[in-house]
PDB file of C-alpha atoms in Angstrom:
ATOM      1  CA  LYS P   1      21.149   6.865   5.780  1.00  0.00           C
ATOM      2  CA  ARG P   2      20.419   6.202   2.107  1.00  0.00           C
ATOM      3  CA  LEU P   3      18.849   2.823   1.470  1.00  0.00           C
ATOM      4  CA  ARG P   4      20.974   0.440  -0.558  1.00  0.00           C
ATOM      5  CA  PHE P   5      19.280  -1.210  -3.507  1.00  0.00           C
ATOM      6  CA  GLU P   6      20.396  -4.828  -3.289  1.00  0.00           C
ATOM      7  CA  PRO P   7      18.997  -8.345  -3.060  1.00  0.00           C
ATOM      8  CA  CYS P   8      18.642  -9.852   0.388  1.00  0.00           C
ATOM      9  CA  ALA P   9      20.555 -12.915   1.529  1.00  0.00           C
ATOM     10  CA  MET P  10      17.714 -15.244   0.482  1.00  0.00           C
ATOM     11  CA  GLY P  11      17.247 -13.681  -2.929  1.00  0.00           C
ATOM     12  CA  THR P  12      18.934 -16.456  -4.915  1.00  0.00           C
ATOM     13  CA  GLN P  13      17.020 -19.383  -3.430  1.00  0.00           C
ATOM     14  CA  ALA P  14      14.394 -20.893  -5.710  1.00  0.00           C
ATOM     15  CA  SER P  15      12.304 -21.987  -2.712  1.00  0.00           C
ATOM     16  CA  CYS P  16      12.443 -18.601  -1.002  1.00  0.00           C
ATOM     17  CA  HIS P  17       9.155 -17.539   0.589  1.00  0.00           C
ATOM     18  CA  TYR P  18      10.568 -14.289   1.981  1.00  0.00           C
ATOM     19  CA  CYS P  19      11.592 -12.200  -1.000  1.00  0.00           C
ATOM     20  CA  HIS P  20      11.705 -12.414  -4.735  1.00  0.00           C
ATOM     21  CA  THR P  21      13.654  -9.848  -6.643  1.00  0.00           C
ATOM     22  CA  SER P  22      15.300  -6.471  -6.378  1.00  0.00           C
ATOM     23  CA  VAL P  23      14.602  -5.519  -9.987  1.00  0.00           C
ATOM     24  CA  ILE P  24      11.445  -5.261 -12.028  1.00  0.00           C
ATOM     25  CA  PRO P  25      11.810  -7.788 -14.899  1.00  0.00           C
ATOM     26  CA  ASP P  26      11.791  -6.323 -18.411  1.00  0.00           C
ATOM     27  CA  ASP P  27       8.357  -7.776 -19.156  1.00  0.00           C
ATOM     28  CA  LEU P  28       6.894  -5.826 -16.229  1.00  0.00           C
ATOM     29  CA  LEU P  29       8.215  -2.438 -17.305  1.00  0.00           C
ATOM     30  CA  PRO P  30       5.564  -0.036 -18.641  1.00  0.00           C
ATOM     31  CA  ASP P  31       4.749  -0.245 -22.328  1.00  0.00           C
ATOM     32  CA  PRO P  32       4.078   3.284 -23.653  1.00  0.00           C
ATOM     33  CA  GLU P  33       1.674   1.844 -26.234  1.00  0.00           C
ATOM     34  CA  HIS P  34      -0.315  -0.206 -23.743  1.00  0.00           C
ATOM     35  CA  TRP P  35      -0.079   0.976 -20.162  1.00  0.00           C
ATOM     36  CA  ASP P  36      -2.281  -1.007 -17.790  1.00  0.00           C
ATOM     37  CA  GLY P  37      -1.582   0.450 -14.347  1.00  0.00           C
ATOM     38  CA  PHE P  38      -0.138  -1.148 -11.234  1.00  0.00           C
ATOM     39  CA  LEU P  39      -0.463  -1.454  -7.467  1.00  0.00           C
ATOM     40  CA  PHE P  40       2.495  -0.204  -5.398  1.00  0.00           C
ATOM     41  CA  LEU P  41       2.052  -1.261  -1.760  1.00  0.00           C
ATOM     42  CA  VAL P  42       4.343   0.071   0.984  1.00  0.00           C
ATOM     43  CA  SER P  43       4.437   0.450   4.768  1.00  0.00           C
ATOM     44  CA  HIS P  44       6.739   3.433   5.254  1.00  0.00           C
ATOM     45  CA  PRO P  45       4.759   6.720   5.382  1.00  0.00           C
ATOM     46  CA  GLU P  46       7.777   8.640   4.043  1.00  0.00           C
ATOM     47  CA  TRP P  47       8.778   6.107   1.389  1.00  0.00           C
ATOM     48  CA  PHE P  48       8.958   8.843  -1.276  1.00  0.00           C
ATOM     49  CA  THR P  49      11.911  10.457   0.544  1.00  0.00           C
ATOM     50  CA  PHE P  50      14.162   7.434  -0.113  1.00  0.00           C
ATOM     51  CA  PRO P  51      15.850   7.402  -3.547  1.00  0.00           C
ATOM     52  CA  ASP P  52      15.530   3.651  -4.014  1.00  0.00           C
ATOM     53  CA  PHE P  53      11.802   3.649  -3.378  1.00  0.00           C
ATOM     54  CA  THR P  54      11.298   6.491  -5.843  1.00  0.00           C
ATOM     55  CA  SER P  55      13.498   4.708  -8.379  1.00  0.00           C
ATOM     56  CA  ALA P  56      11.233   1.684  -8.072  1.00  0.00           C
ATOM     57  CA  PHE P  57       8.166   3.878  -8.529  1.00  0.00           C
ATOM     58  CA  ASN P  58       9.749   5.678 -11.492  1.00  0.00           C
ATOM     59  CA  SER P  59      10.384   2.369 -13.235  1.00  0.00           C
ATOM     60  CA  LEU P  60       6.648   1.705 -13.156  1.00  0.00           C
ATOM     61  CA  LEU P  61       5.287   5.102 -14.125  1.00  0.00           C
ATOM     62  CA  PRO P  62       6.692   6.828 -17.250  1.00  0.00           C
ATOM     63  CA  ALA P  63       7.437  10.536 -16.993  1.00  0.00           C
ATOM     64  CA  SER P  64       4.753  11.164 -19.611  1.00  0.00           C
ATOM     65  CA  ARG P  65       2.177   9.784 -17.177  1.00  0.00           C
ATOM     66  CA  ARG P  66       2.805  12.180 -14.288  1.00  0.00           C
ATOM     67  CA  ARG P  67      -0.207  14.356 -14.915  1.00  0.00           C
ATOM     68  CA  LEU P  68      -2.917  14.188 -12.239  1.00  0.00           C
ATOM     69  CA  MET P  69      -2.574  12.413  -8.901  1.00  0.00           C
ATOM     70  CA  VAL P  70      -5.617  11.966  -6.648  1.00  0.00           C
ATOM     71  CA  TYR P  71      -4.628  11.952  -2.982  1.00  0.00           C
ATOM     72  CA  VAL P  72      -6.922  10.171  -0.488  1.00  0.00           C
ATOM     73  CA  PRO P  73      -6.061  11.303   3.079  1.00  0.00           C
ATOM     74  CA  THR P  74      -9.079   9.783   4.840  1.00  0.00           C
ATOM     75  CA  ALA P  75      -7.121   7.441   7.138  1.00  0.00           C
ATOM     76  CA  LEU P  76      -5.553  10.551   8.714  1.00  0.00           C
ATOM     77  CA  CYS P  77      -8.914  11.662  10.099  1.00  0.00           C
ATOM     78  CA  VAL P  78      -7.877  10.470  13.578  1.00  0.00           C
ATOM     79  CA  VAL P  79      -4.850  12.787  13.621  1.00  0.00           C
ATOM     80  CA  GLU P  80      -5.448  15.879  15.723  1.00  0.00           C
ATOM     81  CA  GLN P  81      -4.132  19.047  14.110  1.00  0.00           C
ATOM     82  CA  ALA P  82      -4.105  21.902  16.597  1.00  0.00           C
ATOM     83  CA  GLU P  83      -2.403  24.558  14.456  1.00  0.00           C
ATOM     84  CA  VAL P  84      -4.088  24.126  11.053  1.00  0.00           C
ATOM     85  CA  ASP P  85      -7.550  23.071   9.959  1.00  0.00           C
ATOM     86  CA  ARG P  86      -8.044  19.608   8.511  1.00  0.00           C
ATOM     87  CA  GLU P  87      -8.462  20.710   4.910  1.00  0.00           C
ATOM     88  CA  GLU P  88      -5.207  22.681   5.021  1.00  0.00           C
ATOM     89  CA  PHE P  89      -3.442  19.709   6.604  1.00  0.00           C
ATOM     90  CA  TYR P  90      -4.672  17.354   3.882  1.00  0.00           C
ATOM     91  CA  TRP P  91      -3.602  19.721   1.113  1.00  0.00           C
ATOM     92  CA  SER P  92      -0.150  20.177   2.625  1.00  0.00           C
ATOM     93  CA  MET P  93       0.286  16.382   2.671  1.00  0.00           C
ATOM     94  CA  ALA P  94      -0.970  16.094  -0.887  1.00  0.00           C
ATOM     95  CA  THR P  95       1.271  18.859  -2.218  1.00  0.00           C
ATOM     96  CA  ARG P  96       4.364  17.403  -0.606  1.00  0.00           C
ATOM     97  CA  ARG P  97       3.775  14.052  -2.307  1.00  0.00           C
ATOM     98  CA  GLN P  98       2.910  15.689  -5.611  1.00  0.00           C
ATOM     99  CA  LEU P  99       6.209  17.576  -5.665  1.00  0.00           C
ATOM    100  CA  ALA P 100       8.256  14.608  -4.467  1.00  0.00           C
ATOM    101  CA  LEU P 101       6.844  12.326  -7.160  1.00  0.00           C
ATOM    102  CA  GLY P 102       6.767  14.922  -9.936  1.00  0.00           C
ATOM    103  CA  PHE P 103       3.080  15.150 -10.820  1.00  0.00           C
ATOM    104  CA  ASP P 104       1.713  18.172 -12.684  1.00  0.00           C
ATOM    105  CA  GLU P 105      -1.430  18.380 -10.550  1.00  0.00           C
ATOM    106  CA  VAL P 106      -2.894  16.925  -7.376  1.00  0.00           C
ATOM    107  CA  ALA P 107      -6.486  16.699  -6.196  1.00  0.00           C
ATOM    108  CA  VAL P 108      -7.695  15.690  -2.737  1.00  0.00           C
ATOM    109  CA  LEU P 109     -10.484  13.147  -2.375  1.00  0.00           C
ATOM    110  CA  ASP P 110     -11.573  12.763   1.244  1.00  0.00           C
ATOM    111  CA  LEU P 111     -13.881   9.762   1.392  1.00  0.00           C
ATOM    112  CA  ALA P 112     -15.344  11.027   4.659  1.00  0.00           C
ATOM    113  CA  ASP P 113     -16.545  14.224   3.019  1.00  0.00           C
ATOM    114  CA  SER P 114     -17.265  13.350  -0.628  1.00  0.00           C
ATOM    115  CA  THR P 115     -20.135  11.778  -2.516  1.00  0.00           C
ATOM    116  CA  VAL P 116     -19.840   8.759  -4.780  1.00  0.00           C
ATOM    117  CA  GLU P 117     -20.780  11.001  -7.707  1.00  0.00           C
ATOM    118  CA  GLU P 118     -17.925  13.397  -6.905  1.00  0.00           C
ATOM    119  CA  ALA P 119     -15.498  10.479  -6.703  1.00  0.00           C
ATOM    120  CA  GLU P 120     -16.698   9.085 -10.047  1.00  0.00           C
ATOM    121  CA  VAL P 121     -16.092  12.440 -11.728  1.00  0.00           C
ATOM    122  CA  LEU P 122     -12.619  12.855 -10.241  1.00  0.00           C
ATOM    123  CA  LEU P 123     -11.536   9.257 -10.883  1.00  0.00           C
ATOM    124  CA  GLY P 124     -12.879   9.504 -14.414  1.00  0.00           C
ATOM    125  CA  GLN P 125     -10.551  12.355 -15.414  1.00  0.00           C
ATOM    126  CA  HIS P 126      -8.592  11.443 -18.537  1.00  0.00           C
ATOM    127  CA  ARG P 127      -5.485  13.051 -17.000  1.00  0.00           C
ATOM    128  CA  LEU P 128      -5.601  10.798 -13.935  1.00  0.00           C
ATOM    129  CA  ASP P 129      -2.472   8.659 -13.743  1.00  0.00           C
ATOM    130  CA  CYS P 130      -2.232   7.751 -10.060  1.00  0.00           C
ATOM    131  CA  VAL P 131      -4.377   7.376  -6.958  1.00  0.00           C
ATOM    132  CA  TYR P 132      -2.493   7.634  -3.668  1.00  0.00           C
ATOM    133  CA  ILE P 133      -4.269   6.285  -0.577  1.00  0.00           C
ATOM    134  CA  GLU P 134      -2.510   7.525   2.547  1.00  0.00           C
ATOM    135  CA  GLY P 135      -1.874   5.518   5.690  1.00  0.00           C
ATOM    136  CA  GLY P 136      -3.358   6.207   9.094  1.00  0.00           C
ATOM    137  CA  ASN P 137      -6.135   4.422  10.929  1.00  0.00           C
ATOM    138  CA  THR P 138      -7.104   1.318   8.969  1.00  0.00           C
ATOM    139  CA  PHE P 139     -10.549   1.025  10.523  1.00  0.00           C
ATOM    140  CA  ALA P 140     -11.529   4.626   9.896  1.00  0.00           C
ATOM    141  CA  LEU P 141     -10.425   4.224   6.282  1.00  0.00           C
ATOM    142  CA  ARG P 142     -12.379   0.962   5.911  1.00  0.00           C
ATOM    143  CA  HIS P 143     -15.495   2.620   7.345  1.00  0.00           C
ATOM    144  CA  TYR P 144     -15.441   5.702   5.133  1.00  0.00           C
ATOM    145  CA  ALA P 145     -14.370   3.822   1.997  1.00  0.00           C
ATOM    146  CA  ARG P 146     -17.299   1.413   2.117  1.00  0.00           C
ATOM    147  CA  ARG P 147     -19.616   3.653   0.059  1.00  0.00           C
ATOM    148  CA  PHE P 148     -16.952   3.755  -2.669  1.00  0.00           C
ATOM    149  CA  ASP P 149     -16.083   0.046  -2.747  1.00  0.00           C
ATOM    150  CA  HIS P 150     -17.633  -0.654  -6.136  1.00  0.00           C
ATOM    151  CA  VAL P 151     -15.787   2.293  -7.699  1.00  0.00           C
ATOM    152  CA  PHE P 152     -12.313   1.320  -6.516  1.00  0.00           C
ATOM    153  CA  ARG P 153     -12.808  -2.413  -7.011  1.00  0.00           C
ATOM    154  CA  ARG P 154     -13.827  -1.763 -10.591  1.00  0.00           C
ATOM    155  CA  ASP P 155     -10.910   0.560 -11.346  1.00  0.00           C
ATOM    156  CA  LEU P 156      -8.284  -1.501  -9.508  1.00  0.00           C
ATOM    157  CA  SER P 157      -9.366  -4.805 -11.016  1.00  0.00           C
ATOM    158  CA  THR P 158      -8.984  -3.300 -14.493  1.00  0.00           C
ATOM    159  CA  ARG P 159      -5.729  -1.469 -13.570  1.00  0.00           C
ATOM    160  CA  LYS P 160      -7.240   1.759 -14.817  1.00  0.00           C
ATOM    161  CA  TYR P 161      -4.464   3.834 -13.204  1.00  0.00           C
ATOM    162  CA  GLY P 162      -1.382   3.528 -11.049  1.00  0.00           C
ATOM    163  CA  PHE P 163      -2.241   3.032  -7.399  1.00  0.00           C
ATOM    164  CA  VAL P 164      -0.156   3.639  -4.289  1.00  0.00           C
ATOM    165  CA  GLY P 165      -1.400   2.098  -1.055  1.00  0.00           C
ATOM    166  CA  VAL P 166       0.479   3.171   2.053  1.00  0.00           C
ATOM    167  CA  SER P 167      -0.005   1.050   5.192  1.00  0.00           C
ATOM    168  CA  ALA P 168      -3.776   1.285   5.789  1.00  0.00           C
ATOM    169  CA  GLY P 169      -4.198   1.976   2.071  1.00  0.00           C
ATOM    170  CA  ALA P 170      -2.377  -1.262   1.247  1.00  0.00           C
ATOM    171  CA  ILE P 171      -4.424  -3.240   3.789  1.00  0.00           C
ATOM    172  CA  LEU P 172      -7.615  -2.003   2.135  1.00  0.00           C
ATOM    173  CA  CYS P 173      -6.487  -3.586  -1.154  1.00  0.00           C
ATOM    174  CA  GLY P 174      -6.325  -6.994   0.510  1.00  0.00           C
ATOM    175  CA  SER P 175      -9.068  -9.449   1.348  1.00  0.00           C
ATOM    176  CA  THR P 176      -9.586  -8.242   4.927  1.00  0.00           C
ATOM    177  CA  VAL P 177      -8.516  -5.539   7.365  1.00  0.00           C
ATOM    178  CA  GLN P 178      -8.249  -8.016  10.244  1.00  0.00           C
ATOM    179  CA  PRO P 179      -4.397  -8.095  10.241  1.00  0.00           C
ATOM    180  CA  ALA P 180      -4.599  -4.532  11.610  1.00  0.00           C
ATOM    181  CA  LEU P 181      -6.077  -6.078  14.772  1.00  0.00           C
ATOM    182  CA  TRP P 182      -3.147  -8.405  15.411  1.00  0.00           C
ATOM    183  CA  LYS P 183      -0.934  -5.769  17.026  1.00  0.00           C
ATOM    184  CA  GLY P 184      -3.427  -5.111  19.805  1.00  0.00           C
ATOM    185  CA  GLN P 185      -2.821  -1.839  21.616  1.00  0.00           C
ATOM    186  CA  ALA P 186       0.391  -1.304  19.637  1.00  0.00           C
ATOM    187  CA  GLY P 187      -1.622  -1.025  16.433  1.00  0.00           C
ATOM    188  CA  ASP P 188      -4.510   0.999  15.090  1.00  0.00           C
ATOM    189  CA  ASP P 189      -7.406   1.809  17.386  1.00  0.00           C
ATOM    190  CA  PRO P 190     -10.328  -0.276  16.040  1.00  0.00           C
ATOM    191  CA  ARG P 191     -12.814   2.096  17.685  1.00  0.00           C
ATOM    192  CA  PRO P 192     -11.744   5.655  16.873  1.00  0.00           C
ATOM    193  CA  ALA P 193     -14.212   8.300  17.953  1.00  0.00           C
ATOM    194  CA  CYS P 194     -14.867   9.421  14.376  1.00  0.00           C
ATOM    195  CA  ILE P 195     -16.673   6.193  13.347  1.00  0.00           C
ATOM    196  CA  PRO P 196     -19.474   4.043  14.804  1.00  0.00           C
ATOM    197  CA  ASP P 197     -18.582   1.093  17.013  1.00  0.00           C
ATOM    198  CA  THR P 198     -17.996  -1.891  14.694  1.00  0.00           C
ATOM    199  CA  ASP P 199     -17.400  -5.609  15.211  1.00  0.00           C
ATOM    200  CA  TRP P 200     -14.235  -5.996  13.157  1.00  0.00           C
ATOM    201  CA  ASP P 201     -14.119  -9.728  13.854  1.00  0.00           C
ATOM    202  CA  SER P 202     -17.150 -10.186  11.616  1.00  0.00           C
ATOM    203  CA  PHE P 203     -16.704 -11.284   8.020  1.00  0.00           C
ATOM    204  CA  SER P 204     -18.805  -8.527   6.472  1.00  0.00           C
ATOM    205  CA  ALA P 205     -17.355  -5.634   8.488  1.00  0.00           C
ATOM    206  CA  SER P 206     -13.710  -6.598   7.939  1.00  0.00           C
ATOM    207  CA  LYS P 207     -13.951  -7.547   4.268  1.00  0.00           C
ATOM    208  CA  ALA P 208     -11.732  -5.271   2.179  1.00  0.00           C
ATOM    209  CA  TRP P 209     -11.448  -4.627  -1.571  1.00  0.00           C
ATOM    210  CA  ASP P 210      -9.792  -7.982  -2.309  1.00  0.00           C
ATOM    211  CA  VAL P 211      -8.010  -6.951  -5.507  1.00  0.00           C
ATOM    212  CA  CYS P 212      -4.743  -8.844  -4.808  1.00  0.00           C
ATOM    213  CA  ARG P 213      -5.678 -12.445  -5.610  1.00  0.00           C
ATOM    214  CA  GLY P 214      -6.991 -13.216  -2.158  1.00  0.00           C
ATOM    215  CA  ALA P 215      -3.988 -11.881  -0.232  1.00  0.00           C
ATOM    216  CA  CYS P 216      -4.234  -9.808   2.935  1.00  0.00           C
ATOM    217  CA  PHE P 217      -1.432  -7.653   4.347  1.00  0.00           C
ATOM    218  CA  PHE P 218       0.344  -7.182   7.659  1.00  0.00           C
ATOM    219  CA  MET P 219       2.155  -3.852   7.515  1.00  0.00           C
ATOM    220  CA  HIS P 220       5.283  -2.510   9.270  1.00  0.00           C
ATOM    221  CA  PHE P 221       6.601  -6.025   9.792  1.00  0.00           C
ATOM    222  CA  HIS P 222       9.845  -6.610  11.694  1.00  0.00           C
ATOM    223  CA  GLU P 223      11.258  -9.578  13.582  1.00  0.00           C
ATOM    224  CA  GLY P 224       9.457  -8.557  16.767  1.00  0.00           C
ATOM    225  CA  TRP P 225       6.155  -9.345  15.042  1.00  0.00           C
ATOM    226  CA  ARG P 226       7.151 -12.713  13.575  1.00  0.00           C
ATOM    227  CA  SER P 227       5.676 -14.833  16.383  1.00  0.00           C
ATOM    228  CA  THR P 228       2.436 -12.830  16.278  1.00  0.00           C
ATOM    229  CA  VAL P 229       2.078 -13.242  12.539  1.00  0.00           C
ATOM    230  CA  ASP P 230       3.008 -16.936  12.743  1.00  0.00           C
ATOM    231  CA  GLU P 231       0.343 -17.512  15.386  1.00  0.00           C
ATOM    232  CA  GLN P 232      -2.370 -15.666  13.500  1.00  0.00           C
ATOM    233  CA  THR P 233      -1.619 -17.231  10.131  1.00  0.00           C
ATOM    234  CA  SER P 234      -1.554 -20.739  11.613  1.00  0.00           C
ATOM    235  CA  GLN P 235      -5.230 -20.284  12.472  1.00  0.00           C
ATOM    236  CA  GLY P 236      -6.199 -20.278   8.792  1.00  0.00           C
ATOM    237  CA  GLY P 237      -9.270 -18.428   7.638  1.00  0.00           C
ATOM    238  CA  TRP P 238      -8.454 -14.962   6.317  1.00  0.00           C
ATOM    239  CA  ALA P 239      -4.793 -15.403   7.169  1.00  0.00           C
ATOM    240  CA  LYS P 240      -4.072 -18.312   4.821  1.00  0.00           C
ATOM    241  CA  SER P 241      -2.666 -15.877   2.243  1.00  0.00           C
ATOM    242  CA  CYS P 242      -1.107 -13.203   4.433  1.00  0.00           C
ATOM    243  CA  ILE P 243       1.852 -11.185   3.202  1.00  0.00           C
ATOM    244  CA  ALA P 244       3.850  -9.159   5.711  1.00  0.00           C
ATOM    245  CA  ILE P 245       5.521  -6.006   4.357  1.00  0.00           C
ATOM    246  CA  SER P 246       8.292  -4.253   6.271  1.00  0.00           C
ATOM    247  CA  ASP P 247       9.001  -0.531   6.246  1.00  0.00           C
ATOM    248  CA  PHE P 248      11.818  -1.145   3.770  1.00  0.00           C
ATOM    249  CA  SER P 249      10.048  -3.275   1.189  1.00  0.00           C
ATOM    250  CA  ALA P 250       7.530  -2.593  -1.531  1.00  0.00           C
ATOM    251  CA  LEU P 251       5.200  -5.074  -3.195  1.00  0.00           C
ATOM    252  CA  VAL P 252       4.165  -4.450  -6.795  1.00  0.00           C
ATOM    253  CA  TYR P 253       1.247  -5.981  -8.645  1.00  0.00           C
ATOM    254  CA  ARG P 254       1.215  -5.398 -12.371  1.00  0.00           C
ATOM    255  CA  GLY P 255      -0.833  -7.104 -15.052  1.00  0.00           C
ATOM    256  CA  SER P 256      -1.388 -10.812 -14.555  1.00  0.00           C
ATOM    257  CA  GLU P 257       2.114 -11.559 -13.284  1.00  0.00           C
ATOM    258  CA  LEU P 258       2.988 -12.711  -9.781  1.00  0.00           C
ATOM    259  CA  PRO P 259       3.705  -9.809  -7.431  1.00  0.00           C
ATOM    260  CA  VAL P 260       7.268  -8.511  -7.451  1.00  0.00           C
ATOM    261  CA  TRP P 261       9.268  -7.526  -4.369  1.00  0.00           C
ATOM    262  CA  TYR P 262      11.481  -4.508  -4.008  1.00  0.00           C
ATOM    263  CA  HIS P 263      13.723  -4.953  -0.987  1.00  0.00           C
ATOM    264  CA  PHE P 264      16.171  -2.278   0.084  1.00  0.00           C
ATOM    265  CA  GLY P 265      19.083  -3.812   1.955  1.00  0.00           C
ATOM    266  CA  CYS P 266      20.126  -3.163   5.559  1.00  0.00           C
ATOM    267  CA  VAL P 267      19.101   0.072   7.190  1.00  0.00           C
ATOM    268  CA  ASP P 268      20.156   1.709  10.432  1.00  0.00           C
ATOM    269  CA  ASN P 269      16.801   2.544  12.009  1.00  0.00           C
ATOM    270  CA  GLY P 270      17.634   4.319  15.268  1.00  0.00           C
ATOM    271  CA  ASP P 271      18.259   1.756  17.994  1.00  0.00           C
ATOM    272  CA  LEU P 272      17.509  -1.191  15.723  1.00  0.00           C
ATOM    273  CA  GLU P 273      19.886  -2.467  13.089  1.00  0.00           C
ATOM    274  CA  LEU P 274      17.629  -4.377  10.739  1.00  0.00           C
ATOM    275  CA  SER P 275      19.250  -7.277   8.931  1.00  0.00           C
ATOM    276  CA  ALA P 276      18.506  -8.093   5.315  1.00  0.00           C
ATOM    277  CA  ASP P 277      16.359 -10.988   6.515  1.00  0.00           C
ATOM    278  CA  ALA P 278      14.440  -8.790   8.962  1.00  0.00           C
ATOM    279  CA  THR P 279      13.692  -5.979   6.541  1.00  0.00           C
ATOM    280  CA  CYS P 280      12.462  -8.311   3.860  1.00  0.00           C
ATOM    281  CA  GLY P 281       8.774  -8.531   3.069  1.00  0.00           C
ATOM    282  CA  MET P 282       7.545 -11.896   4.330  1.00  0.00           C
ATOM    283  CA  SER P 283       5.039 -14.133   2.620  1.00  0.00           C
ATOM    284  CA  LEU P 284       3.650 -16.801   4.905  1.00  0.00           C
ATOM    285  CA  SER P 285       1.440 -18.493   2.362  1.00  0.00           C
ATOM    286  CA  ARG P 286       2.295 -21.743   0.611  1.00  0.00           C
ATOM    287  CA  GLU P 287      -0.993 -21.542  -1.311  1.00  0.00           C
ATOM    288  CA  PHE P 288      -0.544 -18.032  -2.650  1.00  0.00           C
ATOM    289  CA  GLY P 289       2.054 -18.984  -5.265  1.00  0.00           C
ATOM    290  CA  LEU P 290       4.828 -16.748  -3.962  1.00  0.00           C
ATOM    291  CA  GLY P 291       7.364 -19.552  -3.828  1.00  0.00           C
ATOM    292  CA  ALA P 292       8.147 -19.209  -7.511  1.00  0.00           C
ATOM    293  CA  LYS P 293      11.774 -18.948  -8.543  1.00  0.00           C
ATOM    294  CA  PRO P 294      12.925 -15.343  -8.104  1.00  0.00           C
ATOM    295  CA  VAL P 295      14.382 -13.321 -10.921  1.00  0.00           C
ATOM    296  CA  VAL P 296      18.073 -12.615 -10.284  1.00  0.00           C
ATOM    297  CA  ASP P 297      20.791 -10.871 -12.223  1.00  0.00           C
TER     298      ASP P 297
END
């Protein structure tokens, strides 16, 4: 079913801490003369197949800036592919996203099998307009990305290019990867065989890129996770600025403005009919500044 592009039931409340706006305000639209990049954070692995998600993305990235996309598939390293080799699998994923989003070229950067020097060269291409970090196992991605932290922190903090973070890729942009632990056995395996055993409860191991003003992210949120997120965030620490993003929301950071929500109405998701309230991205922080009056038509 096609997602409907509409504000949720709470969208007109000035004190709303659950969603903000269904449209990008005019002052956040790209300026062809001075384009400063953006962060587009989503949970749904197939977000680019929904017209409303792609419309949101298109409003941020002008057609003239659809040249080179760098695809980072590293979080998929835990996926077993019996019929094709890993490199072929990664390229098939990259090509599908390139065609769906209309980029001229795509390059694959696997952080598990690349040097920092190779990454610097690829991310320094003048034709680079977007980096796409795929979802998968958050902890494998955090492990392999560590050597490249200074590169991505530098580029993301200066908004050097457009950036798409899907699930694990979005979590890595936050202050910590610890929210990926909150789902227990229903979530990512914190000890996949492809990485060394790591104490993810430690500050240093779990620290992420922290390029979203101190926020961390809980992905694939729905009402079944509300009590878990409430419990974890009430404990303070890393969770004091946690934002939960459902499969049918996108969070956009652009320039120095507050983040902007895209929320895509009610969706029939198999056995579960998600209400507008349930599909909405949920900010649990009163300190993060997300209680500002939403922009409404």
